[in-house]
Short mmCIF file of C-alpha atoms in Angstrom, two decimals:
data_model
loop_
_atom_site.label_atom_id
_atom_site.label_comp_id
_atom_site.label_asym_id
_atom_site.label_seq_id
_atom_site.Cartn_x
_atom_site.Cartn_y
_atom_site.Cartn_z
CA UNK V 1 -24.35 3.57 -0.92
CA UNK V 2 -21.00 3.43 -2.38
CA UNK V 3 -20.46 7.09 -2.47
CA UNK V 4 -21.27 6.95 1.63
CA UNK V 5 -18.75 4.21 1.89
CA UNK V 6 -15.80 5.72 -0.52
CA UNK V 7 -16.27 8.56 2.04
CA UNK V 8 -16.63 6.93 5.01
CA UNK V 9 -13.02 4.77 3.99
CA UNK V 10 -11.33 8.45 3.04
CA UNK V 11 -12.51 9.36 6.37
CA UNK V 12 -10.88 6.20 8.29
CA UNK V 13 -7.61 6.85 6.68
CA UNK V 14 -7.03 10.49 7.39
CA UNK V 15 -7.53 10.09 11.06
CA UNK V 16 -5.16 6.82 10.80
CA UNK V 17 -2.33 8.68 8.65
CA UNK V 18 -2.57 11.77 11.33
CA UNK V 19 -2.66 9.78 14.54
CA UNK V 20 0.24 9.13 16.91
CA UNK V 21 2.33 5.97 17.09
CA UNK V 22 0.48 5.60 20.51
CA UNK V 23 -2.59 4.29 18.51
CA UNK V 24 -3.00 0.71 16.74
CA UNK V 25 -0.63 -0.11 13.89
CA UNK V 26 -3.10 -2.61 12.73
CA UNK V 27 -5.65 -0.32 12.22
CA UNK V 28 -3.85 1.96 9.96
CA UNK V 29 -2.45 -0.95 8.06
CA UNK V 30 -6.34 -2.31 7.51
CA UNK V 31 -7.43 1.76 6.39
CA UNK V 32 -4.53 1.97 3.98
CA UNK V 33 -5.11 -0.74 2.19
CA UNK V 34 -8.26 -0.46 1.58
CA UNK V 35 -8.14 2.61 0.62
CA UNK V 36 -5.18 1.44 -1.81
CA UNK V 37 -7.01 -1.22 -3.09
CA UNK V 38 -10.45 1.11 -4.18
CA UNK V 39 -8.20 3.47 -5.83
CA UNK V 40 -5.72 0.91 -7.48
CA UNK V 41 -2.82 2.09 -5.48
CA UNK V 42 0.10 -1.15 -4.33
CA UNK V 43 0.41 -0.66 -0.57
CA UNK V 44 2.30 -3.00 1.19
CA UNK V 45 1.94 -2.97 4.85
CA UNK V 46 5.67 -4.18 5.63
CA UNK V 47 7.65 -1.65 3.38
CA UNK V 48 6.35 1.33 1.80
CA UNK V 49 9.00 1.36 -0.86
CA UNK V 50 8.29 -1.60 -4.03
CA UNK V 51 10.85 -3.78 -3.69
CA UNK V 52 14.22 -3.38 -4.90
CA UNK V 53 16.46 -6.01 -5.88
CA UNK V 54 19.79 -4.79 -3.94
CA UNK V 55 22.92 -6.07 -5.64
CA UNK V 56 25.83 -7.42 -3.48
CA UNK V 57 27.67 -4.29 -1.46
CA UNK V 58 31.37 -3.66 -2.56
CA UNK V 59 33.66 -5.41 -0.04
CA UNK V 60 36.65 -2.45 0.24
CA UNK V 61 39.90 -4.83 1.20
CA UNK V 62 43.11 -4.34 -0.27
CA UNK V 63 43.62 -7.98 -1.10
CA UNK V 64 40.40 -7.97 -2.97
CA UNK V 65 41.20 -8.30 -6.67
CA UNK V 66 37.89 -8.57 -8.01
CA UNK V 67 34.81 -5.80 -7.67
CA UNK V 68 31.75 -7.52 -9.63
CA UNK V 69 29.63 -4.86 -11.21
CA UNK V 70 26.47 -6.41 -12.82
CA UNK V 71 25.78 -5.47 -16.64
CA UNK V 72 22.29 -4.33 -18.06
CA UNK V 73 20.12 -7.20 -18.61
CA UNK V 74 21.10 -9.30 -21.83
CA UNK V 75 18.35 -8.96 -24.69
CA UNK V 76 16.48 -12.18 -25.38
CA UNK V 77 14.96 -12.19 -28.93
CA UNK V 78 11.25 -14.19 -28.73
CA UNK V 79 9.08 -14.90 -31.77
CA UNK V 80 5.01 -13.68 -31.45
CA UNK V 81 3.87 -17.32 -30.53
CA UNK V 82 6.34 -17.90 -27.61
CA UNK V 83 5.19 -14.48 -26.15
CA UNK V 84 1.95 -15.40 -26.49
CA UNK V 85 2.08 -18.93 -24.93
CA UNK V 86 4.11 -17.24 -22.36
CA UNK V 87 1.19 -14.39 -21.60
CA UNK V 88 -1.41 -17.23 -20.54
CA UNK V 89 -3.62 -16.68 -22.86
CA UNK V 90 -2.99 -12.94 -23.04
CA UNK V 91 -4.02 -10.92 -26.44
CA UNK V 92 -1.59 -10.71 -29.30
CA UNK V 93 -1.64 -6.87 -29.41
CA UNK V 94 0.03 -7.63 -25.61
CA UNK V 95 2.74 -10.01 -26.77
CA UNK V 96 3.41 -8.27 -30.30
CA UNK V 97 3.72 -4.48 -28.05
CA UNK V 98 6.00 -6.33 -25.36
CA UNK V 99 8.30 -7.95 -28.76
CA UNK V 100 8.55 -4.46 -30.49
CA UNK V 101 9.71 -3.09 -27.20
CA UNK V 102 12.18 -5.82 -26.73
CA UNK V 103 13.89 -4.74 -30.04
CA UNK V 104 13.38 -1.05 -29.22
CA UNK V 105 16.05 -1.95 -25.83
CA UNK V 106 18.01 -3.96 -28.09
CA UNK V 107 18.55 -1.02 -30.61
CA UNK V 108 19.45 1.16 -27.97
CA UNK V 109 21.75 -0.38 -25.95
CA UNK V 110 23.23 -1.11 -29.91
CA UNK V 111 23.79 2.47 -30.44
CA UNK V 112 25.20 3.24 -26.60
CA UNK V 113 27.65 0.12 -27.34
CA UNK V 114 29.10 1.68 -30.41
CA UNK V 115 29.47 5.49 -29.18
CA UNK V 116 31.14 4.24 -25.98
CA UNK V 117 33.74 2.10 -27.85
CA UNK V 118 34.33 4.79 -30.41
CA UNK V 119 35.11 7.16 -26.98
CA UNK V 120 37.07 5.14 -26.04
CA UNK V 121 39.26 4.01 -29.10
CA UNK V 122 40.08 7.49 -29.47
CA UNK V 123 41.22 8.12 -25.80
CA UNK V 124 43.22 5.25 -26.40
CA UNK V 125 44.89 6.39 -29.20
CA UNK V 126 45.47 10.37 -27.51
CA UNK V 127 46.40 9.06 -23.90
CA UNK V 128 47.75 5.34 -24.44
CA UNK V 129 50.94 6.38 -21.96
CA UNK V 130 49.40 9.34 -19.84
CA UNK V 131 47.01 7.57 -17.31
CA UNK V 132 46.48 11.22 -15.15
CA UNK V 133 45.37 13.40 -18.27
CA UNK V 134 42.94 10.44 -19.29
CA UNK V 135 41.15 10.32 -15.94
CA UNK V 136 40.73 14.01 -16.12
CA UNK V 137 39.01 13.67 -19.47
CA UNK V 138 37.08 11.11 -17.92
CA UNK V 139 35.97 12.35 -15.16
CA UNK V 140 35.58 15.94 -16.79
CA UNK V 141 32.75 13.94 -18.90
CA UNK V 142 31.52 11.69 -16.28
CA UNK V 143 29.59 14.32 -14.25
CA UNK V 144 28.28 15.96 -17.33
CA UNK V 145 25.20 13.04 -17.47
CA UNK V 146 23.93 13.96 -13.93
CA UNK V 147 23.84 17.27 -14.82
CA UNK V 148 21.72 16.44 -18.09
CA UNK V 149 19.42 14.61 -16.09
CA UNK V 150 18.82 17.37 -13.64
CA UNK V 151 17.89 20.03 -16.00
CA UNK V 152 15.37 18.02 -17.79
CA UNK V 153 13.61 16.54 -14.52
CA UNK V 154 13.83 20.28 -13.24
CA UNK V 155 11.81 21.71 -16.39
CA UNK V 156 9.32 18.85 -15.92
CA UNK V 157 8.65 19.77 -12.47
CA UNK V 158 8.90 23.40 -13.44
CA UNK V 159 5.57 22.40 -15.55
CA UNK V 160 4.07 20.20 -13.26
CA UNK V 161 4.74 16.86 -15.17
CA UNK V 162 6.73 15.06 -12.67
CA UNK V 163 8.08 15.26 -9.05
CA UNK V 164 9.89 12.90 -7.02
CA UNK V 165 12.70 14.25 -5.16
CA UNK V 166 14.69 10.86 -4.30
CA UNK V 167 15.74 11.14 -8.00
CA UNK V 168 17.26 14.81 -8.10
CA UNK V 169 18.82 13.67 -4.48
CA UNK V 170 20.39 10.76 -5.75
CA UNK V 171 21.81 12.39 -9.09
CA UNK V 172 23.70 15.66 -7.20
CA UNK V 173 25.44 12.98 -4.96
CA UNK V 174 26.51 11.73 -7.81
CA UNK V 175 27.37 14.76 -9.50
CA UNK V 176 29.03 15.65 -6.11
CA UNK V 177 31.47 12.33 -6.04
CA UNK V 178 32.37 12.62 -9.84
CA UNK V 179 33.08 16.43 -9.03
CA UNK V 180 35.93 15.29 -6.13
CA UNK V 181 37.16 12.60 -8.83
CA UNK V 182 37.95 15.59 -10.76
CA UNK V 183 39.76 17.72 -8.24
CA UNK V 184 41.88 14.22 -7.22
CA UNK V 185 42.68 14.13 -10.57
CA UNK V 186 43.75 18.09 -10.82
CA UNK V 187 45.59 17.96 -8.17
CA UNK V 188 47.60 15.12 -9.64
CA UNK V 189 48.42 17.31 -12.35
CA UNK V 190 46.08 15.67 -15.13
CA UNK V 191 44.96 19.24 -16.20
CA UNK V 192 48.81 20.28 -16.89
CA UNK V 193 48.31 20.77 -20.45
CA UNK V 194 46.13 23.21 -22.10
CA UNK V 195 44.95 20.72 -24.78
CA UNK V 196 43.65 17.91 -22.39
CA UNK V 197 41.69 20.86 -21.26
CA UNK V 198 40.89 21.97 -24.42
CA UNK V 199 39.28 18.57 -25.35
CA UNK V 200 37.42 17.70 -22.53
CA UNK V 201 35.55 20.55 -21.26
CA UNK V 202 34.65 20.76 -25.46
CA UNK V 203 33.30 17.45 -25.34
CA UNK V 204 31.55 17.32 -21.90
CA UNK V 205 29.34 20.64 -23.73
CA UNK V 206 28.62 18.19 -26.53
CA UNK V 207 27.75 15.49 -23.97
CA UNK V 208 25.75 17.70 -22.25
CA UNK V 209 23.10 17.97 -25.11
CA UNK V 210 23.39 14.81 -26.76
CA UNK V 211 22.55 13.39 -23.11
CA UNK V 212 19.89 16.02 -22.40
CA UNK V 213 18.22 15.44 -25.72
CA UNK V 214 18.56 11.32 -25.36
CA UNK V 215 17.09 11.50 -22.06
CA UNK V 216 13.85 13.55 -23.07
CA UNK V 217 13.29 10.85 -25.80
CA UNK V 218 14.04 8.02 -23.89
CA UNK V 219 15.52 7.99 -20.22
CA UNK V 220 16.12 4.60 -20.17
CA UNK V 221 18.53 4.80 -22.86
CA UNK V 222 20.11 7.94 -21.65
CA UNK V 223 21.09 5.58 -18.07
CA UNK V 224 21.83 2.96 -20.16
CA UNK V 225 24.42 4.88 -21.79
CA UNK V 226 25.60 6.04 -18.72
CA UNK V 227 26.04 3.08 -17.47
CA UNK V 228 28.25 2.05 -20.42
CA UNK V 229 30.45 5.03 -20.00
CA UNK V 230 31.33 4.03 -16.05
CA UNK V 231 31.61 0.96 -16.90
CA UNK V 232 34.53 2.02 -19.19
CA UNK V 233 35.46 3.86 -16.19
CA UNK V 234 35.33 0.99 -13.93
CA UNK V 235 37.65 -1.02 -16.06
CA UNK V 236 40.13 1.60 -16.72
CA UNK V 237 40.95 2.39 -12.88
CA UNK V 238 40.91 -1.33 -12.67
CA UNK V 239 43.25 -2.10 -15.22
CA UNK V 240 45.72 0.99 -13.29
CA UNK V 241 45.49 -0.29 -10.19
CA UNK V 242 46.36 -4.01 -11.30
CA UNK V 243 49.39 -2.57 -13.03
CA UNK V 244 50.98 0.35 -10.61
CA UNK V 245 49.73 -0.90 -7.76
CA UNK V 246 53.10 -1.63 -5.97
CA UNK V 247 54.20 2.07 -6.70
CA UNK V 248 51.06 3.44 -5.69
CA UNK V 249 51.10 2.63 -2.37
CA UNK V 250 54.58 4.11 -2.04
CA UNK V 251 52.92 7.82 -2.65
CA UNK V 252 50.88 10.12 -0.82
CA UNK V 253 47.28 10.64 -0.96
CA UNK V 254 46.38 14.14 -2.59
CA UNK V 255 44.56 16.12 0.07
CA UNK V 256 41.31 16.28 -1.22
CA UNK V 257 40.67 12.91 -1.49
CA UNK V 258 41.66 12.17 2.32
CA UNK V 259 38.92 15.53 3.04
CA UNK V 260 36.25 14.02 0.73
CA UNK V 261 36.33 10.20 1.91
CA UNK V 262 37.48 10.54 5.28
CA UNK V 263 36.09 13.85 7.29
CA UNK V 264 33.11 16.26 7.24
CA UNK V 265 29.59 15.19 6.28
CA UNK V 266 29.92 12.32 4.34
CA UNK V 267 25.80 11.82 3.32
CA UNK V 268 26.04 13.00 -0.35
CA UNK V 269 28.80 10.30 -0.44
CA UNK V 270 26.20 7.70 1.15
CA UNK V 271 23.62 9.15 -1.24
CA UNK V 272 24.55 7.95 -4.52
CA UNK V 273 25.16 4.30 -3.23
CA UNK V 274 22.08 2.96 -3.62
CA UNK V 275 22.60 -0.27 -3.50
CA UNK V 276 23.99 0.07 0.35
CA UNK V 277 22.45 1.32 3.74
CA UNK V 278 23.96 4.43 4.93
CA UNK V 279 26.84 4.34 7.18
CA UNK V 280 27.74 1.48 5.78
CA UNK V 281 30.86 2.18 3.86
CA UNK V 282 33.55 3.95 5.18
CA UNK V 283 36.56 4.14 3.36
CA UNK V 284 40.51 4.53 4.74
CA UNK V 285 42.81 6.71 2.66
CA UNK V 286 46.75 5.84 3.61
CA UNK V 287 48.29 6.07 0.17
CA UNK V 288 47.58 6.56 -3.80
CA UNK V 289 46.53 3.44 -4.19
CA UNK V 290 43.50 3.76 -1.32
CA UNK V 291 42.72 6.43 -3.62
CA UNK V 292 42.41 4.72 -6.61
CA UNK V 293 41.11 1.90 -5.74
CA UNK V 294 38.19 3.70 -4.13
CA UNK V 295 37.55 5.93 -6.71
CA UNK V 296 37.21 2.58 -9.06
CA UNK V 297 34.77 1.45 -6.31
CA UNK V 298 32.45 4.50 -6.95
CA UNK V 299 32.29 3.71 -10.12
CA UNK V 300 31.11 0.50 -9.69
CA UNK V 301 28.43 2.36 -7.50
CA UNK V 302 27.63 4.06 -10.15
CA UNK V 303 27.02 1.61 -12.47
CA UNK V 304 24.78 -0.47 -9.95
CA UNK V 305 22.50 2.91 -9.59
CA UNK V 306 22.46 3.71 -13.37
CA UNK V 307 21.47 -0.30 -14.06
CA UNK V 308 18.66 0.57 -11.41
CA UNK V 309 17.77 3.57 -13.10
CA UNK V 310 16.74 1.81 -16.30
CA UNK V 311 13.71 0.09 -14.77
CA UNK V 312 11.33 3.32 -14.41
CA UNK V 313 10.35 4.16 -11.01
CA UNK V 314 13.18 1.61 -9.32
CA UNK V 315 15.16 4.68 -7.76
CA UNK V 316 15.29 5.72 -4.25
CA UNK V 317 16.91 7.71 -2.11
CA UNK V 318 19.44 5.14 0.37
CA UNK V 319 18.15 7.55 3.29
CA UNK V 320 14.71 7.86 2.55
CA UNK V 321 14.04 4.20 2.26
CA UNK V 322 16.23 3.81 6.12
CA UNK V 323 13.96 6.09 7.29
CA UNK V 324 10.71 4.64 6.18
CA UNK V 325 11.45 1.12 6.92
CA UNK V 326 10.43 1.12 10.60
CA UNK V 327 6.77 2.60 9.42
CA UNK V 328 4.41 1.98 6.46
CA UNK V 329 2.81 5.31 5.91
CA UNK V 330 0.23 5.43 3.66
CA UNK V 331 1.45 5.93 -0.30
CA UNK V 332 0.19 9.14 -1.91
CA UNK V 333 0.66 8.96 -6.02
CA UNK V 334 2.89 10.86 -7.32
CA UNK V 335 3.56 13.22 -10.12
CA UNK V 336 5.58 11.51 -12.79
CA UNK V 337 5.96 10.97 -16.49
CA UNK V 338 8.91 8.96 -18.45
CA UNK V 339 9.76 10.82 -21.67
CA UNK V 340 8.30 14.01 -22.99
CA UNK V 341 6.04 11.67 -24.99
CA UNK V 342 4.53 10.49 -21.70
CA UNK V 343 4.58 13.50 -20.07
CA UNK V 344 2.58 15.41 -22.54
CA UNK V 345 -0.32 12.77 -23.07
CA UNK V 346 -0.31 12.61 -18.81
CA UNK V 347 -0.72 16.35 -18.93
CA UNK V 348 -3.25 16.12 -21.03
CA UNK V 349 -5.72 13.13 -20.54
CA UNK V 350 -5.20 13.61 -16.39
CA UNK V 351 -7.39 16.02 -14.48
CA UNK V 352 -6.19 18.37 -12.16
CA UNK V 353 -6.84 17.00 -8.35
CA UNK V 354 -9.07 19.13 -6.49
#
């Protein structure tokens, strides 16, 4: 009896996933979920997508001082009995596993904390009066944690551990943007000498690993540390643009910058913003400081989507969720691991679908 009615529901929701949009919408709501809800699969009939807390869009207006770019979530240290009280009667192996994780966060983000400010104590010291050949340093390193990501999530798929495109989507736009950073900053001569060079591109191969390894272990501390470093980012184009802003706008814009933000196909630069809909920023580029100051708004952008990253699963491609939003197609799992840990027990304890 319940084999004839698990078939007869897998029945009712291929021909309501295949028909038109002529046909019912109620219907195929009613077959989804319960389908979902035999196979312990969330559906939600108004949005496919979980939900996603968006953070408030960047308001781009020159007498805007102030760009607010949320932090990671503050660690909260709880003793056994409060988690316990706090589970609602939950088992202590529940409370005690959700405590030692707790301090697990908290020695990560420790760690990120202190490489970030050692970064940046010594950029202060090498570039405290040459604000051009520090932004190519930082931006030379900047992309180098997108491409990390990347390679790891492309030898996952390559062994059939994981696959979700929105997250290889997302991380090339951002790659892409930090890449035009770059050339701005080329182009204003930050690469002139052969040792700020030297330095970076040395460093952004020892980022390179030390990100690629961290994010294997533990993903959520690799985008944690991420995070840090555009947050350092953040407040150093801040911190410029408070102080030569007057001159700023008295010079040109380099040439690339007016290309990249103002003409062409501008959806890898809507991509990586994925706390905004599409379309919905669109910057002008008259002077330097335009320049600047959007260049400190993309890293803000940044930070929002690396903060986002650090809840597992919370990423999504700005145009794929536009473009689902109107329907509620029916969710089919998929692939996906977090760590090599997980990804090697999944591969192992998981049968193959037929």
């Amino acid at each position: 009896m319940a084999a004839a009615t698990l078939s007869s529901t897998v029945f009712a929701i291929s021909t309501s996933c295949s028909s038109s949009s002529l046909k019912a919408r109620n219907f195929k709501n009613l077959a989804c979920s319960t389908f979902c809800s035999q196979n312990r699969i969330p559906y939600n009939p108004i949005s496919a997508r979980p939900s996603i807390s968006r953070i408030r869009a960047t308001i781009l207006q020159e007498d805007e001082e102030k760009v607010i770019v949320e932090e990671s979530f503050e660690f909260k240290a709880s003793s056994p009995s409060d988690e316990v009280k706090s589970s609602s009667g939950g088992p202590s192996e529940s409370s005690s596993s959700s405590t030692f994780e707790g301090w697990v966060i908290k020695c990560e983000q420790t760690i990120n904390i202190f490489l970030t400010d050692t970064v940046i104590k010594i950029l202060d010291t090498l570039y405290r009066d040459r604000d051009y050949a520090r932004f190519f340093v930082l931006e030379t390193i900047a992309r180098v944690p997108y491409f990390a990501f990347m390679s790891v999530l492309h030898m996952y798929e390559s062994f059939g551990w994981w696959r979700r495109a929105d997250y290889l989507k997302v991380h090339f736009a951002e790659s892409w943007n930090e890449m035009h950073h770059l050339l701005i900053m080329e182009e204003l001569g930050g690469n002139a000498w052969w040792f700020d060079r030297f330095l970076a591109q040395h460093i952004a191969i020892f980022y390179y690993f030390m990100t690629a390894f961290m994010y294997i272990i533990s993903p959520r501390m690799a985008y944690h540390f991420s995070e840090c470093v555009e947050g350092h980012a953040f407040s150093t184009y801040d911190k410029f643009i408070k102080a030569r802003g007057e001159d700023l706008k008295k010079l040109p814009p380099p040439e690339v910058a007016v290309k990249y933000y103002t003409s062409g196909d501008l959806y890898l630069f809507d991509e990586f913003q994925t706390s905004r809909a599409p379309n919905s920023r669109r910057p002008k580029i008259e002077n330097l400081y335009d320049v600047f100051l959007n260049i400190r708004d993309d890293e803000a952008e940044h930070c929002k989507t690396m903060k986002a990253c650090q809840t597992h699963g919370n990423l999504w491609s700005p145009h794929s969720r536009a473009e689902e939003e109107d329907d509620a197609p029916c969710i089919i799992p998929q692939t996906d691991c977090e760590g090599i840990v997980d990804c090697i027990t999944k591969s192992v304890t998981t049968k193959p679908e037929n």
